[in-house]
mmCIF file of C-alpha atoms in Angstrom:
data_model
loop_
_atom_site.group_PDB
_atom_site.id
_atom_site.type_symbol
_atom_site.label_atom_id
_atom_site.label_comp_id
_atom_site.label_asym_id
_atom_site.label_seq_id
_atom_site.Cartn_x
_atom_site.Cartn_y
_atom_site.Cartn_z
ATOM 1 C CA MET A 66 66.581 98.088 78.411
ATOM 2 C CA SER A 67 68.370 94.753 78.221
ATOM 3 C CA ASP A 68 68.211 92.430 81.213
ATOM 4 C CA VAL A 69 71.668 91.049 80.361
ATOM 5 C CA ALA A 70 74.108 92.000 83.112
ATOM 6 C CA GLU A 71 76.765 94.504 82.007
ATOM 7 C CA ILE A 72 79.331 92.965 84.338
ATOM 8 C CA LEU A 73 79.536 89.366 85.535
ATOM 9 C CA PHE A 74 81.122 87.995 88.702
ATOM 10 C CA GLU A 75 81.985 84.360 89.291
ATOM 11 C CA ARG A 76 83.767 82.484 92.038
ATOM 12 C CA ARG A 77 85.756 79.861 90.172
ATOM 13 C CA GLY A 78 87.917 77.809 92.497
ATOM 14 C CA ALA A 79 90.606 80.028 93.966
ATOM 15 C CA ILE A 80 89.754 83.124 91.926
ATOM 16 C CA GLY A 81 87.162 85.816 91.620
ATOM 17 C CA LEU A 82 86.492 86.190 87.889
ATOM 18 C CA VAL A 83 85.175 89.478 86.474
ATOM 19 C CA THR A 84 83.806 89.671 82.934
ATOM 20 C CA LEU A 85 83.047 93.051 81.393
ATOM 21 C CA ASN A 86 79.934 92.095 79.456
ATOM 22 C CA ARG A 87 79.089 94.775 76.897
ATOM 23 C CA PRO A 88 80.784 93.294 73.806
ATOM 24 C CA LYS A 89 78.683 95.307 71.318
ATOM 25 C CA ALA A 90 79.837 98.502 73.083
ATOM 26 C CA LEU A 91 83.428 97.175 73.237
ATOM 27 C CA ASN A 92 82.855 96.629 76.973
ATOM 28 C CA ALA A 93 82.774 100.376 77.674
ATOM 29 C CA LEU A 94 82.537 101.059 81.392
ATOM 30 C CA THR A 95 79.295 102.458 82.831
ATOM 31 C CA LEU A 96 78.551 103.893 86.264
ATOM 32 C CA GLY A 97 76.343 100.882 86.936
ATOM 33 C CA MET A 98 79.275 98.545 86.280
ATOM 34 C CA ILE A 99 81.526 100.559 88.588
ATOM 35 C CA ARG A 100 78.917 100.416 91.370
ATOM 36 C CA LEU A 101 78.714 96.636 91.136
ATOM 37 C CA PHE A 102 82.445 96.051 90.753
ATOM 38 C CA ASP A 103 83.610 98.120 93.740
ATOM 39 C CA PRO A 104 81.804 96.192 96.531
ATOM 40 C CA GLN A 105 82.521 92.836 94.881
ATOM 41 C CA LEU A 106 86.224 93.616 94.671
ATOM 42 C CA ARG A 107 86.258 94.643 98.340
ATOM 43 C CA ALA A 108 84.496 91.423 99.307
ATOM 44 C CA TRP A 109 86.971 89.270 97.382
ATOM 45 C CA ASP A 110 89.900 91.206 98.841
ATOM 46 C CA ALA A 111 88.636 90.366 102.338
ATOM 47 C CA ASP A 112 87.890 86.696 101.521
ATOM 48 C CA PRO A 113 90.843 84.411 102.380
ATOM 49 C CA GLU A 114 89.475 81.742 100.018
ATOM 50 C CA VAL A 115 90.021 84.054 97.031
ATOM 51 C CA LYS A 116 93.681 83.903 96.039
ATOM 52 C CA ALA A 117 93.499 86.214 93.017
ATOM 53 C CA VAL A 118 91.109 88.394 91.036
ATOM 54 C CA VAL A 119 91.009 87.951 87.243
ATOM 55 C CA ILE A 120 89.352 90.437 84.876
ATOM 56 C CA ARG A 121 88.562 89.959 81.191
ATOM 57 C CA GLY A 122 86.317 91.424 78.498
ATOM 58 C CA ALA A 123 83.518 89.558 76.718
ATOM 59 C CA GLY A 124 83.877 88.946 72.980
ATOM 60 C CA GLU A 125 87.001 88.930 70.842
ATOM 61 C CA LYS A 126 87.395 92.637 70.037
ATOM 62 C CA ALA A 127 87.944 94.470 73.291
ATOM 63 C CA PHE A 128 89.015 94.218 76.886
ATOM 64 C CA CYS A 129 87.440 97.633 77.526
ATOM 65 C CA ALA A 130 87.498 100.492 75.029
ATOM 66 C CA GLY A 131 86.965 103.181 77.674
ATOM 67 C CA GLY A 132 84.314 104.832 79.773
ATOM 68 C CA ASP A 133 80.776 105.406 78.602
ATOM 69 C CA VAL A 134 81.567 108.917 77.352
ATOM 70 C CA VAL A 135 78.288 109.332 75.475
ATOM 71 C CA SER A 136 76.368 109.098 78.770
ATOM 72 C CA LEU A 137 78.744 111.650 80.265
ATOM 73 C CA TYR A 138 78.209 113.869 77.218
ATOM 74 C CA GLU A 139 74.428 113.709 77.643
ATOM 75 C CA ALA A 140 74.482 114.292 81.408
ATOM 76 C CA GLY A 141 77.011 117.106 81.198
ATOM 77 C CA LYS A 142 75.224 118.799 78.316
ATOM 78 C CA ALA A 143 71.912 118.703 80.208
ATOM 79 C CA ALA A 144 73.574 120.244 83.273
ATOM 80 C CA LYS A 145 75.155 123.017 81.178
ATOM 81 C CA GLU A 146 71.744 123.777 79.639
ATOM 82 C CA GLY A 147 70.058 123.916 83.045
ATOM 83 C CA LEU A 148 68.087 120.712 82.448
ATOM 84 C CA GLY A 149 69.695 118.759 85.258
ATOM 85 C CA ASP A 150 72.528 118.890 87.743
ATOM 86 C CA SER A 151 76.079 117.653 87.333
ATOM 87 C CA ALA A 152 75.768 114.958 90.023
ATOM 88 C CA PRO A 153 75.921 112.028 87.534
ATOM 89 C CA VAL A 154 79.126 113.435 86.034
ATOM 90 C CA ARG A 155 80.808 113.832 89.407
ATOM 91 C CA ALA A 156 79.567 110.394 90.482
ATOM 92 C CA PHE A 157 81.005 108.663 87.426
ATOM 93 C CA PHE A 158 84.467 110.160 87.718
ATOM 94 C CA SER A 159 84.786 110.013 91.499
ATOM 95 C CA GLU A 160 83.523 106.425 91.792
ATOM 96 C CA GLU A 161 85.696 105.320 88.873
ATOM 97 C CA TYR A 162 88.781 106.824 90.501
ATOM 98 C CA VAL A 163 87.968 105.189 93.845
ATOM 99 C CA LEU A 164 87.795 101.867 91.953
ATOM 100 C CA ASN A 165 91.137 102.550 90.244
ATOM 101 C CA ARG A 166 92.688 103.113 93.674
ATOM 102 C CA LEU A 167 91.104 99.950 95.017
ATOM 103 C CA ILE A 168 92.653 97.945 92.166
ATOM 104 C CA LYS A 169 96.073 99.459 92.847
ATOM 105 C CA ARG A 170 95.825 98.770 96.590
ATOM 106 C CA LEU A 171 94.399 95.244 96.339
ATOM 107 C CA SER A 172 96.108 92.875 98.777
ATOM 108 C CA LYS A 173 96.200 89.945 96.343
ATOM 109 C CA PRO A 174 97.115 89.389 92.698
ATOM 110 C CA TYR A 175 94.932 91.212 90.173
ATOM 111 C CA VAL A 176 95.317 89.600 86.771
ATOM 112 C CA ALA A 177 94.107 91.741 83.857
ATOM 113 C CA LEU A 178 93.648 89.800 80.608
ATOM 114 C CA ILE A 179 94.047 92.631 78.084
ATOM 115 C CA ASP A 180 92.954 90.575 75.074
ATOM 116 C CA GLY A 181 91.790 93.196 72.570
ATOM 117 C CA ILE A 182 91.285 96.959 72.673
ATOM 118 C CA SER A 183 92.169 98.692 75.937
ATOM 119 C CA MET A 184 91.685 102.439 75.969
ATOM 120 C CA GLY A 185 90.866 105.112 78.533
ATOM 121 C CA GLY A 186 88.777 103.575 81.301
ATOM 122 C CA GLY A 187 89.933 100.104 80.238
ATOM 123 C CA VAL A 188 93.493 101.121 80.984
ATOM 124 C CA GLY A 189 92.354 102.169 84.456
ATOM 125 C CA LEU A 190 90.901 98.690 85.038
ATOM 126 C CA SER A 191 94.116 96.954 84.007
ATOM 127 C CA VAL A 192 97.334 98.948 84.250
ATOM 128 C CA HIS A 193 97.198 99.306 88.043
ATOM 129 C CA GLY A 194 96.993 95.531 88.546
ATOM 130 C CA THR A 195 99.854 93.231 89.521
ATOM 131 C CA HIS A 196 99.728 91.028 86.400
ATOM 132 C CA ARG A 197 98.958 92.795 83.114
ATOM 133 C CA ILE A 198 98.653 90.165 80.409
ATOM 134 C CA VAL A 199 98.688 91.121 76.732
ATOM 135 C CA THR A 200 97.975 89.046 73.616
ATOM 136 C CA GLU A 201 98.383 89.333 69.841
ATOM 137 C CA ARG A 202 95.028 91.159 69.822
ATOM 138 C CA THR A 203 95.963 93.839 72.361
ATOM 139 C CA LEU A 204 95.668 97.454 71.248
ATOM 140 C CA PHE A 205 96.423 100.135 73.844
ATOM 141 C CA ALA A 206 95.820 103.880 73.657
ATOM 142 C CA MET A 207 94.971 106.879 75.808
ATOM 143 C CA PRO A 208 93.346 109.046 73.098
ATOM 144 C CA GLU A 209 91.579 111.541 75.347
ATOM 145 C CA THR A 210 93.098 114.720 73.896
ATOM 146 C CA GLY A 211 91.115 113.925 70.735
ATOM 147 C CA ILE A 212 87.832 114.298 72.628
ATOM 148 C CA GLY A 213 88.671 117.339 74.717
ATOM 149 C CA LEU A 214 89.812 115.427 77.785
ATOM 150 C CA TYR A 215 93.182 114.255 79.174
ATOM 151 C CA PRO A 216 94.451 110.760 80.118
ATOM 152 C CA ASP A 217 92.736 110.099 83.447
ATOM 153 C CA VAL A 218 91.985 106.836 85.380
ATOM 154 C CA GLY A 219 95.434 107.148 86.962
ATOM 155 C CA GLY A 220 97.066 108.133 83.684
ATOM 156 C CA THR A 221 98.577 111.199 85.320
ATOM 157 C CA TYR A 222 100.368 108.769 87.669
ATOM 158 C CA PHE A 223 101.486 105.916 85.440
ATOM 159 C CA LEU A 224 102.295 107.742 82.195
ATOM 160 C CA PRO A 225 104.998 110.029 83.688
ATOM 161 C CA ARG A 226 106.578 106.921 85.241
ATOM 162 C CA LEU A 227 107.120 105.147 81.919
ATOM 163 C CA PRO A 228 110.689 105.277 80.546
ATOM 164 C CA GLY A 229 111.997 108.622 79.301
ATOM 165 C CA GLN A 230 109.316 110.709 77.626
ATOM 166 C CA VAL A 231 107.231 107.757 76.396
ATOM 167 C CA GLY A 232 104.315 108.572 78.695
ATOM 168 C CA ILE A 233 104.262 112.213 77.633
ATOM 169 C CA TRP A 234 104.196 111.158 73.967
ATOM 170 C CA LEU A 235 101.400 108.636 74.501
ATOM 171 C CA GLY A 236 99.341 110.996 76.659
ATOM 172 C CA LEU A 237 99.517 113.893 74.223
ATOM 173 C CA THR A 238 99.006 112.002 70.957
ATOM 174 C CA GLY A 239 96.933 108.942 71.886
ATOM 175 C CA ASP A 240 99.246 106.868 69.671
ATOM 176 C CA ARG A 241 98.432 103.160 69.692
ATOM 177 C CA LEU A 242 100.701 100.397 70.930
ATOM 178 C CA LYS A 243 100.560 96.625 70.619
ATOM 179 C CA ALA A 244 101.710 93.894 72.985
ATOM 180 C CA ALA A 245 105.462 93.898 72.363
ATOM 181 C CA ASP A 246 105.657 97.659 72.793
ATOM 182 C CA LEU A 247 103.675 97.575 76.042
ATOM 183 C CA ILE A 248 106.050 94.996 77.478
ATOM 184 C CA ALA A 249 109.065 96.970 76.256
ATOM 185 C CA ILE A 250 107.959 100.142 78.061
ATOM 186 C CA GLY A 251 106.845 98.361 81.234
ATOM 187 C CA ALA A 252 103.108 98.974 80.742
ATOM 188 C CA ALA A 253 102.433 95.209 80.577
ATOM 189 C CA ASP A 254 104.039 92.233 82.300
ATOM 190 C CA ALA A 255 103.661 89.206 80.058
ATOM 191 C CA PHE A 256 102.511 88.055 76.628
ATOM 192 C CA VAL A 257 100.136 85.085 76.546
ATOM 193 C CA PRO A 258 98.633 84.011 73.197
ATOM 194 C CA SER A 259 94.854 84.517 73.163
ATOM 195 C CA GLY A 260 94.386 80.786 72.572
ATOM 196 C CA ARG A 261 95.951 80.071 75.970
ATOM 197 C CA ILE A 262 93.947 82.556 78.025
ATOM 198 C CA ASP A 263 91.305 79.998 79.067
ATOM 199 C CA ALA A 264 94.015 77.583 80.200
ATOM 200 C CA LEU A 265 95.633 80.375 82.220
ATOM 201 C CA ILE A 266 92.300 81.090 83.919
ATOM 202 C CA ASP A 267 91.905 77.363 84.679
ATOM 203 C CA ASP A 268 95.346 77.223 86.307
ATOM 204 C CA LEU A 269 94.640 80.297 88.411
ATOM 205 C CA ALA A 270 91.292 78.832 89.451
ATOM 206 C CA ALA A 271 93.098 75.622 90.441
ATOM 207 C CA GLY A 272 95.124 77.652 92.921
ATOM 208 C CA ILE A 273 98.405 77.858 91.019
ATOM 209 C CA PRO A 274 100.100 81.090 92.124
ATOM 210 C CA ALA A 275 99.751 83.911 89.612
ATOM 211 C CA ASP A 276 103.477 84.256 88.853
ATOM 212 C CA GLU A 277 103.807 80.534 88.208
ATOM 213 C CA ALA A 278 100.613 80.279 86.159
ATOM 214 C CA VAL A 279 101.547 83.227 83.942
ATOM 215 C CA ALA A 280 105.090 81.919 83.444
ATOM 216 C CA SER A 281 103.787 78.544 82.250
ATOM 217 C CA HIS A 282 101.650 80.121 79.517
ATOM 218 C CA ARG A 283 103.956 82.951 78.502
ATOM 219 C CA GLY A 284 104.788 83.353 74.819
ATOM 220 C CA GLU A 285 106.945 85.630 72.690
ATOM 221 C CA ALA A 286 105.379 88.990 71.830
ATOM 222 C CA GLY A 287 107.733 89.660 68.948
ATOM 223 C CA GLU A 288 109.814 92.743 68.274
ATOM 224 C CA ALA A 289 108.896 96.076 69.825
ATOM 225 C CA THR A 290 108.626 98.828 67.221
ATOM 226 C CA VAL A 291 108.856 101.505 69.904
ATOM 227 C CA ALA A 292 112.572 100.811 70.379
ATOM 228 C CA ALA A 293 113.347 102.436 67.033
ATOM 229 C CA ILE A 294 111.726 105.747 68.020
ATOM 230 C CA ARG A 295 112.716 105.928 71.689
ATOM 231 C CA ALA A 296 115.553 108.408 71.095
ATOM 232 C CA VAL A 297 113.447 110.806 69.026
ATOM 233 C CA VAL A 298 110.515 110.549 71.449
ATOM 234 C CA ASP A 299 112.793 111.421 74.357
ATOM 235 C CA ARG A 300 114.330 114.270 72.371
ATOM 236 C CA CYS A 301 111.100 115.860 71.137
ATOM 237 C CA TYR A 302 108.806 115.362 74.126
ATOM 238 C CA ALA A 303 111.236 116.481 76.849
ATOM 239 C CA PHE A 304 109.778 119.982 77.192
ATOM 240 C CA ASP A 305 107.367 121.481 79.718
ATOM 241 C CA ALA A 306 105.340 123.357 77.104
ATOM 242 C CA ILE A 307 103.657 122.238 73.895
ATOM 243 C CA GLU A 308 105.165 124.886 71.621
ATOM 244 C CA PRO A 309 108.780 123.697 71.973
ATOM 245 C CA ILE A 310 107.593 120.116 71.446
ATOM 246 C CA VAL A 311 106.039 121.237 68.148
ATOM 247 C CA LYS A 312 109.259 123.051 67.187
ATOM 248 C CA ALA A 313 111.356 119.997 67.994
ATOM 249 C CA LEU A 314 109.148 117.794 65.823
ATOM 250 C CA GLU A 315 109.304 120.319 62.997
ATOM 251 C CA ALA A 316 113.091 120.273 63.227
ATOM 252 C CA GLU A 317 113.183 116.481 62.869
ATOM 253 C CA GLY A 318 111.755 116.668 59.366
ATOM 254 C CA THR A 319 110.917 112.953 59.205
ATOM 255 C CA GLU A 320 107.745 111.161 58.161
ATOM 256 C CA TRP A 321 107.210 110.034 61.753
ATOM 257 C CA ALA A 322 107.557 113.602 63.033
ATOM 258 C CA ALA A 323 105.133 114.836 60.371
ATOM 259 C CA GLY A 324 102.581 112.302 61.589
ATOM 260 C CA GLN A 325 103.074 113.488 65.157
ATOM 261 C CA LEU A 326 102.526 117.089 64.133
ATOM 262 C CA ALA A 327 99.361 116.161 62.241
ATOM 263 C CA THR A 328 98.001 114.532 65.394
ATOM 264 C CA LEU A 329 98.915 117.444 67.647
ATOM 265 C CA ARG A 330 97.208 119.853 65.257
ATOM 266 C CA ARG A 331 94.049 117.751 65.124
ATOM 267 C CA VAL A 332 93.363 117.319 68.844
ATOM 268 C CA SER A 333 92.135 119.903 71.370
ATOM 269 C CA PRO A 334 94.725 122.646 72.019
ATOM 270 C CA THR A 335 93.376 123.118 75.539
ATOM 271 C CA SER A 336 93.606 119.376 76.203
ATOM 272 C CA LEU A 337 97.219 119.326 75.022
ATOM 273 C CA LYS A 338 98.271 122.044 77.438
ATOM 274 C CA VAL A 339 96.236 120.646 80.338
ATOM 275 C CA THR A 340 97.539 117.136 79.699
ATOM 276 C CA LEU A 341 101.181 118.154 79.633
ATOM 277 C CA ALA A 342 100.787 120.157 82.842
ATOM 278 C CA ALA A 343 98.935 117.273 84.525
ATOM 279 C CA LEU A 344 101.545 114.687 83.519
ATOM 280 C CA ARG A 345 104.464 116.827 84.656
ATOM 281 C CA ARG A 346 102.750 117.462 88.006
ATOM 282 C CA GLY A 347 101.627 113.847 88.300
ATOM 283 C CA GLY A 348 105.206 112.659 88.015
ATOM 284 C CA LYS A 349 105.860 114.301 91.398
ATOM 285 C CA LEU A 350 102.637 113.211 93.156
ATOM 286 C CA ASP A 351 101.651 109.945 94.810
ATOM 287 C CA PHE A 352 98.770 107.924 93.386
ATOM 288 C CA GLU A 353 96.068 109.346 95.651
ATOM 289 C CA ALA A 354 97.138 112.936 95.000
ATOM 290 C CA CYS A 355 96.986 112.194 91.275
ATOM 291 C CA MET A 356 93.421 110.937 91.628
ATOM 292 C CA VAL A 357 92.412 114.062 93.550
ATOM 293 C CA GLN A 358 93.981 116.136 90.794
ATOM 294 C CA GLU A 359 92.166 114.079 88.158
ATOM 295 C CA LEU A 360 88.711 114.717 89.593
ATOM 296 C CA ARG A 361 89.490 118.441 89.458
ATOM 297 C CA LEU A 362 90.623 118.131 85.845
ATOM 298 C CA SER A 363 87.700 115.999 84.705
ATOM 299 C CA LEU A 364 85.038 118.240 86.209
ATOM 300 C CA ALA A 365 86.768 121.293 84.731
ATOM 301 C CA CYS A 366 86.879 119.662 81.288
ATOM 302 C CA LEU A 367 83.153 118.928 81.447
ATOM 303 C CA ALA A 368 82.478 122.513 82.522
ATOM 304 C CA GLY A 369 84.182 123.711 79.336
ATOM 305 C CA ASP A 370 83.401 123.301 75.651
ATOM 306 C CA ASP A 371 85.894 120.972 74.015
ATOM 307 C CA PHE A 372 84.674 117.689 75.535
ATOM 308 C CA TYR A 373 81.211 118.189 74.065
ATOM 309 C CA GLU A 374 82.611 119.204 70.704
ATOM 310 C CA GLY A 375 85.019 116.255 70.718
ATOM 311 C CA ILE A 376 82.282 113.720 71.477
ATOM 312 C CA ARG A 377 79.955 115.345 68.962
ATOM 313 C CA ALA A 378 82.529 115.084 66.197
ATOM 314 C CA ALA A 379 83.708 111.568 67.072
ATOM 315 C CA LEU A 380 80.599 109.751 68.297
ATOM 316 C CA VAL A 381 77.410 111.790 67.754
ATOM 317 C CA ASP A 382 77.538 113.474 64.336
ATOM 318 C CA LYS A 383 80.695 111.521 63.442
ATOM 319 C CA ASP A 384 81.917 114.211 61.058
ATOM 320 C CA ARG A 385 85.453 113.969 62.525
ATOM 321 C CA ASN A 386 85.718 117.736 62.279
ATOM 322 C CA PRO A 387 85.739 119.259 65.777
ATOM 323 C CA LYS A 388 85.766 123.045 66.172
ATOM 324 C CA TRP A 389 87.845 123.592 69.264
ATOM 325 C CA LYS A 390 87.517 126.666 71.502
ATOM 326 C CA PRO A 391 90.113 128.141 71.559
ATOM 327 C CA ALA A 392 91.110 126.903 68.113
ATOM 328 C CA GLY A 393 94.879 127.273 68.424
ATOM 329 C CA LEU A 394 97.655 126.726 70.959
ATOM 330 C CA ALA A 395 98.519 130.417 70.988
ATOM 331 C CA ASP A 396 95.032 131.210 72.241
ATOM 332 C CA VAL A 397 95.236 128.893 75.283
ATOM 333 C CA GLY A 398 96.748 131.002 78.049
ATOM 334 C CA PRO A 399 98.160 129.978 81.444
ATOM 335 C CA SER A 400 94.900 130.879 83.212
ATOM 336 C CA ASP A 401 92.947 128.629 80.804
ATOM 337 C CA VAL A 402 95.132 125.752 81.933
ATOM 338 C CA GLU A 403 95.299 126.651 85.603
ATOM 339 C CA ARG A 404 91.531 126.778 86.088
ATOM 340 C CA HIS A 405 91.470 123.004 85.514
ATOM 341 C CA PHE A 406 93.572 122.478 88.647
ATOM 342 C CA ALA A 407 91.326 124.468 91.007
ATOM 343 C CA GLU A 408 89.260 122.711 93.684
ATOM 344 C CA PRO A 409 85.769 122.033 92.269
ATOM 345 C CA ALA A 410 82.598 123.537 93.703
ATOM 346 C CA GLY A 411 81.569 120.279 95.363
ATOM 347 C CA GLY A 412 84.966 119.804 96.992
ATOM 348 C CA ASP A 413 87.818 117.419 96.283
ATOM 349 C CA LEU A 414 87.718 113.662 95.905
ATOM 350 C CA VAL A 415 87.678 111.981 99.322
ATOM 351 C CA PHE A 416 88.754 108.396 100.027
ATOM 352 C CA ARG A 417 86.729 106.804 102.803
ATOM 353 C CA ASP A 418 89.214 104.075 103.692
#
């Protein structure tokens, strides 16, 4: 066990500075990190001397590449085999979602420096903030359907609120976007070159208001590639079921559509149907209701099979050849989807404040 802290907190002038400090693990988020971050964030929110909270990732590769899914895999597998209970699984998801809500409700600027990979749990630590800063190294994705999950950490709230059907497309496929695209779809607020990030932090620490500090370091992100596919995304992903989405992509007959179909056929069929249902419902719910729904969905996913098979194939055996159950879309019925939305045995997520 390393004695190096997984998450660092520093009062620097007018800011509280958070550093996700697991660079070798691409700053993946652990339950221990969540349990340290939550009370610190509350303390800074209540401290009038702290004018803004700034969060960054250690190293040059990642802001945060997601949650520590291997630990969840091990804990969930043990519980399914009767070798432990599911308390660690419920704790991780529920405490992570409480933290996501805290970030969204923070009373002062929350500046997320998304310099590098930001996926899954990393999106939850950044996208709900007031100032989402991207760089030339930013790489965003919500690739959960590929591991038998769905886009959580508030994904069921923010993805349906992106323009047109962009959020549905991203949530189902896990397609990756860079800085210019994130700004174009409203999932990021400003581009700052990575070489100017330290100067931005210095200005924020000096008490310069966040809007002013960001504006003074803003650069040009370049051309957004997503603009060229917006019409076809909106056309193909406008349906409330996966099968007509597949048919619409087949009808396009383009190289892009073929790539989309290849992705949809590779990921978990159950995850696709659950994700689409969750995003459509989430578009009509407020943030807290989405988080309650997400705890239901996450616990249901970990009570099933595909999450374990997805993690096995991607991160344990690394054979990239998951055997989903059921194996095809036609075999995933309405009741298979609906069970994910039922209240879990331990009750729903409760917010204490």
